[in-house]
Tab-separated table of C-alpha atoms in Angstrom:
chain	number	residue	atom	x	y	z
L	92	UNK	CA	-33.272	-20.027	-12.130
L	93	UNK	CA	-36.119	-18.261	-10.811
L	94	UNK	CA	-38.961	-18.510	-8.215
L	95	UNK	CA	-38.046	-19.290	-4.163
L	96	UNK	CA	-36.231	-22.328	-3.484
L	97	UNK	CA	-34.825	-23.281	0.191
L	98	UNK	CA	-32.357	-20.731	1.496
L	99	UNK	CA	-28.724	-21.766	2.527
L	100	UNK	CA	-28.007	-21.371	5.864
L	101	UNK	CA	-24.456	-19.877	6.575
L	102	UNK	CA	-22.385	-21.664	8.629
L	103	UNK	CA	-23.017	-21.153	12.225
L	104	UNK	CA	-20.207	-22.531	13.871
L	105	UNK	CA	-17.751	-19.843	11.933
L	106	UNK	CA	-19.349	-17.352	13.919
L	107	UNK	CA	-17.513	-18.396	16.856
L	108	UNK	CA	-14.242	-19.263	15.418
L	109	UNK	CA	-14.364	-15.711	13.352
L	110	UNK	CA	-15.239	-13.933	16.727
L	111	UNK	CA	-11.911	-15.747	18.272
L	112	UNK	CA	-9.738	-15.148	15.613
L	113	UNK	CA	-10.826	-11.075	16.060
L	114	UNK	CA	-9.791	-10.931	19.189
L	115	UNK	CA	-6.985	-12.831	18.704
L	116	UNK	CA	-5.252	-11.049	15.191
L	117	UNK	CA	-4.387	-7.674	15.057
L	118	UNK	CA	-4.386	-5.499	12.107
L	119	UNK	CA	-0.587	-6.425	12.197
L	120	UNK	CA	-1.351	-9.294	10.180
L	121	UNK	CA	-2.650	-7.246	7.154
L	122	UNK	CA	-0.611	-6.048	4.516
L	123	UNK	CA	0.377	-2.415	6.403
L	124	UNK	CA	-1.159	0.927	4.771
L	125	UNK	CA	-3.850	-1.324	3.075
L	126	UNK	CA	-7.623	-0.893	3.673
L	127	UNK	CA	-9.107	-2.609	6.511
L	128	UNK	CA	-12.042	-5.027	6.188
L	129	UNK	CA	-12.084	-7.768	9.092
L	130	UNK	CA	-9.074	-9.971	9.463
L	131	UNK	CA	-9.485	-13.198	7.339
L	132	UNK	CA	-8.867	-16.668	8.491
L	133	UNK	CA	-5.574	-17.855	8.241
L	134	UNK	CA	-3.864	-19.569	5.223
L	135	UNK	CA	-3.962	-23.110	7.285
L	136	UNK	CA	-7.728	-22.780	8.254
L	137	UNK	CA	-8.431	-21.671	4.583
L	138	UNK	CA	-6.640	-24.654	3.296
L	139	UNK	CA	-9.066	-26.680	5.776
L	140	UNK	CA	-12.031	-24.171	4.482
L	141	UNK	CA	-11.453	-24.750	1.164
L	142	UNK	CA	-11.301	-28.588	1.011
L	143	UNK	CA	-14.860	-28.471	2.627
L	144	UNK	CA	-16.353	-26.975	-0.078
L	145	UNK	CA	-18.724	-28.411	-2.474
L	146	UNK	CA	-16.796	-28.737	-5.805
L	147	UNK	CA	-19.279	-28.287	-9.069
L	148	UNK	CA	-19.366	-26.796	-12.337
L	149	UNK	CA	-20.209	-22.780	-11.739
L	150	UNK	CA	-23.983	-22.513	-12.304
L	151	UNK	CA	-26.193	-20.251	-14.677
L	152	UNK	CA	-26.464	-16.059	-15.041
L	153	UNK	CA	-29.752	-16.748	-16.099
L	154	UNK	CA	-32.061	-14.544	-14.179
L	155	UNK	CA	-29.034	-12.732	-12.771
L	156	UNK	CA	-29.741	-9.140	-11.483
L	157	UNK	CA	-27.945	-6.933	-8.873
L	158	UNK	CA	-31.230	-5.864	-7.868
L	159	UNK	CA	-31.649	-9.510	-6.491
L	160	UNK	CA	-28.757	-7.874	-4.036
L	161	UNK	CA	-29.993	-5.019	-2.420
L	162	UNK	CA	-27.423	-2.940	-1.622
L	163	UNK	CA	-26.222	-0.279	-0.484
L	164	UNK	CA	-28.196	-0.638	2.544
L	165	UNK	CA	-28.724	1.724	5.410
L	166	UNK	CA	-26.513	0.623	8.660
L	167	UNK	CA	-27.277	3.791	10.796
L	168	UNK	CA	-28.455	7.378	10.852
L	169	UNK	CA	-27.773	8.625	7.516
L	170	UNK	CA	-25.090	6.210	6.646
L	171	UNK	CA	-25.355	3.286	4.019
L	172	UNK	CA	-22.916	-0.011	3.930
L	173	UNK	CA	-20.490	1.550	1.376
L	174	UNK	CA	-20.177	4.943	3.422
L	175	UNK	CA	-19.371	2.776	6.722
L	176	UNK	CA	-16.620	1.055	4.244
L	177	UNK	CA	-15.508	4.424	2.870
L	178	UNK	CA	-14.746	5.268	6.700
L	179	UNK	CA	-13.380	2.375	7.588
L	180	UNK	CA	-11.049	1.745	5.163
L	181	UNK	CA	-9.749	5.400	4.691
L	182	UNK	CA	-7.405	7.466	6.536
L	183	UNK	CA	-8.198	10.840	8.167
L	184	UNK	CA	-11.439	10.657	6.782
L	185	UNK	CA	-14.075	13.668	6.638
L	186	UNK	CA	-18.020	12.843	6.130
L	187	UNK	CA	-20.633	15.818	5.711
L	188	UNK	CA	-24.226	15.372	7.861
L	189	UNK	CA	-25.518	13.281	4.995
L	190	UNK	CA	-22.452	11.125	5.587
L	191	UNK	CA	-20.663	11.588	2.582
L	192	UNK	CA	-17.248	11.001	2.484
L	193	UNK	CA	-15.978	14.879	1.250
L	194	UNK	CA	-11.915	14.530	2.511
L	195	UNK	CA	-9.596	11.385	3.160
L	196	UNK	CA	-7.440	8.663	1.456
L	197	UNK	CA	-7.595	5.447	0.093
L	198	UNK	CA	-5.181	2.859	-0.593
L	199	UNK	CA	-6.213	0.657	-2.581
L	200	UNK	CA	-4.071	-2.778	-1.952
L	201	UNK	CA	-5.201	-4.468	-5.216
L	202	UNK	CA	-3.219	-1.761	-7.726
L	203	UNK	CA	-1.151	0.043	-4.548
L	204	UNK	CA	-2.496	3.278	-5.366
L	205	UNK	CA	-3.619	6.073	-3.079
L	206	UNK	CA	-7.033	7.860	-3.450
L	207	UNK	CA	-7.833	11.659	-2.349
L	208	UNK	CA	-11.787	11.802	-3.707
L	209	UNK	CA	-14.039	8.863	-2.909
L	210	UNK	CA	-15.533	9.149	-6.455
L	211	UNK	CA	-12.344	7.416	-7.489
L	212	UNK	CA	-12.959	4.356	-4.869
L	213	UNK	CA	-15.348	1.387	-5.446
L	214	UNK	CA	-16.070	-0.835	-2.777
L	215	UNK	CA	-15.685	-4.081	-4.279
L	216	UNK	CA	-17.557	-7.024	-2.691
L	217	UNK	CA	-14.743	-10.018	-2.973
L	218	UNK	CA	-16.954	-12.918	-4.004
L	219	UNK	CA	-18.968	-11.088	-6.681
L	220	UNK	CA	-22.874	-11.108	-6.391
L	221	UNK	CA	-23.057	-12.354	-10.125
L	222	UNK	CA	-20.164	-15.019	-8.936
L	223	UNK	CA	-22.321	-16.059	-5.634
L	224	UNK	CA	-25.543	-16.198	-8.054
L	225	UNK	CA	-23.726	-19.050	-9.846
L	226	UNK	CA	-22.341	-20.557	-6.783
L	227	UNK	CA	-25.903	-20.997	-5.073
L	228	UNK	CA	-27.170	-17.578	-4.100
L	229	UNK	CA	-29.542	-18.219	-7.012
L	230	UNK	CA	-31.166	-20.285	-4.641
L	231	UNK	CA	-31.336	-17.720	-1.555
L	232	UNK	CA	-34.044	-15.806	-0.008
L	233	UNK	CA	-33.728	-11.970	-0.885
L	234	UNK	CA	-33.100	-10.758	2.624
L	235	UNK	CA	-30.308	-13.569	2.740
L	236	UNK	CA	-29.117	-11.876	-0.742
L	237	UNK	CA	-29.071	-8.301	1.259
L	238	UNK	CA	-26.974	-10.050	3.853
L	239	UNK	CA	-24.275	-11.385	1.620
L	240	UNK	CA	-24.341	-8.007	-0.107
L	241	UNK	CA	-23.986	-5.647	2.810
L	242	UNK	CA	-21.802	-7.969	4.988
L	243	UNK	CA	-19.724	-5.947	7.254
L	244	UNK	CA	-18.727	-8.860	9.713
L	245	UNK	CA	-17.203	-11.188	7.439
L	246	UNK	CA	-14.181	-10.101	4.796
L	247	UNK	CA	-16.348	-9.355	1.694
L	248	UNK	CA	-15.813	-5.963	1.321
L	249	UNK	CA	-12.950	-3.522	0.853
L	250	UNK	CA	-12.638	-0.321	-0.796
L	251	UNK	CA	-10.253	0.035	-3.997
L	252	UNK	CA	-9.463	1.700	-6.963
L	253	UNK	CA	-12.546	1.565	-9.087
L	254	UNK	CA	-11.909	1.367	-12.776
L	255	UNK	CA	-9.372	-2.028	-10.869
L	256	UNK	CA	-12.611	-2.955	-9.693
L	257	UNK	CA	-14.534	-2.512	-12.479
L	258	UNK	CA	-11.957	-5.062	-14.765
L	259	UNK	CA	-12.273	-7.869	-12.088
L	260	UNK	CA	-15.665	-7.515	-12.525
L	261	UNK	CA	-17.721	-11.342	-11.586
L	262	UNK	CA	-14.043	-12.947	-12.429
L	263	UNK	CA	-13.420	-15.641	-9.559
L	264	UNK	CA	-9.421	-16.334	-8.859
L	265	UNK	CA	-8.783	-18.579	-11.871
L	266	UNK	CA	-9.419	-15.377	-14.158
L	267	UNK	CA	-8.208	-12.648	-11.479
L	268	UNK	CA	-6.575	-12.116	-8.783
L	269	UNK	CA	-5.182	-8.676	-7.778
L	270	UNK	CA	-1.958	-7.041	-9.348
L	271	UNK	CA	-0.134	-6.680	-6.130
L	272	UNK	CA	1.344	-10.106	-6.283
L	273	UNK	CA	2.049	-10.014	-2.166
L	274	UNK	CA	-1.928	-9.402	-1.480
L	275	UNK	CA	-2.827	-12.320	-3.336
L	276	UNK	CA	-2.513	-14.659	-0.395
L	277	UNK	CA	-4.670	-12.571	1.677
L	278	UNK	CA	-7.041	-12.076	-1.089
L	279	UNK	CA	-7.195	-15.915	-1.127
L	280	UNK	CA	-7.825	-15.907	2.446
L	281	UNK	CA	-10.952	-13.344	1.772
L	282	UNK	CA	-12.165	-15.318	-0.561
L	283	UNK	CA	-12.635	-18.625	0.652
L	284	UNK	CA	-13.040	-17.137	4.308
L	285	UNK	CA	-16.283	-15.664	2.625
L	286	UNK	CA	-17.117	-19.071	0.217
L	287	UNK	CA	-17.123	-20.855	3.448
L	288	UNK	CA	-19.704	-19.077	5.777
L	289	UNK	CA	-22.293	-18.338	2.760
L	290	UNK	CA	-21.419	-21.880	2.113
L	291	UNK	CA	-21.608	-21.057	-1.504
L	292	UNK	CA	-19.285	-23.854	-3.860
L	293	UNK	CA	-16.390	-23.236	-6.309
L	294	UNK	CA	-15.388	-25.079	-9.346
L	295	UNK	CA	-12.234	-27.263	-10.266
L	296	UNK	CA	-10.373	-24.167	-11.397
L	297	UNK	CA	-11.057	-22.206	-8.959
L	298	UNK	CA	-10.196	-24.424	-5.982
L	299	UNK	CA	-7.046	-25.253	-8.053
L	300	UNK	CA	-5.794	-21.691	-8.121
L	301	UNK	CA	-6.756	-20.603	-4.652
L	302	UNK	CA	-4.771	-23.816	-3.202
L	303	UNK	CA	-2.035	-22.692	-5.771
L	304	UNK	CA	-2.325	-19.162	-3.764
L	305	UNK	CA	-2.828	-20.995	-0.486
L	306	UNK	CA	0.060	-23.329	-0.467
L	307	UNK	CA	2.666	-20.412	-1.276
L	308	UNK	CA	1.002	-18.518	1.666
């Protein structure tokens, strides 16, 4: 689809309840060692998410570019979004004056490998831009695009192994979920934590195999 069409408005009242649930999860609820994007919504709440959402066959690539996505944005001084993730999800982290990650690890909870150069590390936005496209970001304004693709509040991004990455690809969770079979629930959790506030919808096989996740959560 092309041309401007009437943006989607993320779900305001998620704001609040993602604020409480900060401040009211620790990091003791994520999978320990792993990278650290913000805590997800629970299982239960993403069982209630995920029955909210508009069920409909996955739209069109046509007119799909990652240039509709601008990314990686700048988020302060000399830093961009994927540099603040670099930092944030690594451990003993060094960055040079241009902000570039030059020392640290990674652990990547997708695969369970451990990183030492960044170069090996892709930050991996959950809900894929080409996967939003088809799920009604088609529709979006580009600044709401930029939002989606830079979002540091919400759980959409996570650094991991790249070539892992790289094979997901714009798969949603009926076509891939993450080898570490004990992340998947929190992956789920991501996932429709995410789906939910960009209010973007999913398709019958996708809700069926994140409630598959869900349930076993």
């Amino acid at each position: 689809m092309s041309g401007v069409y009437a943006r989607r408005v993320p779900r305001t009242a998620v704001l609040a309840a993602s604020a409480a649930l900060a401040c009211a999860t620790t990091l003791l609820s994520a999978p320990a060692a792993s990278a650290a994007p913000p805590t997800p919504v629970s299982a239960s709440t993403a069982r209630t998410y995920l029955s909210s959402l508009t069920v409909k066959a996955e739209g069109s690539s046509s007119g799909y570019s990652r240039d509709l996505f601008p990314h990686w944005i700048t988020q302060s001084g000399s830093c961009n979004t994927r540099e603040v993730v670099l930092k944030r999800d690594g451990s003993n982290v060094v960055q040079d004056s241009s902000c570039a990650a030059v020392s640290g690890s990674w652990y990547s909870p997708y695969d369970g490998a451990t990183w030492t150069a960044a170069s090996d590390v892709d930050i991996d936005h959950i809900v894929p831009l080409a996967e939003a496209w088809r799920s009604g970001a088609n529709s979006w304004s580009t600044s709401s695009r930029q939002a989606f693709a830079n979002d540091l509040t919400r759980p959409q991004l996570i650094a991991v192994t790249d070539n892992v990455n790289q094979s997901k690809g714009d798969q949603d969770p009926a076509e891939w979920m993450p080898s570490v079979t004990s992340y998947r629930c929190y992956y789920a959790r991501m996932w429709v934590h995410t789906k939910y506030y960009w209010n973007l919808s999913v398709d019958s096989a996708e809700k069926s195999a994140l409630q598959s996740v869900l349930n076993g959560c």
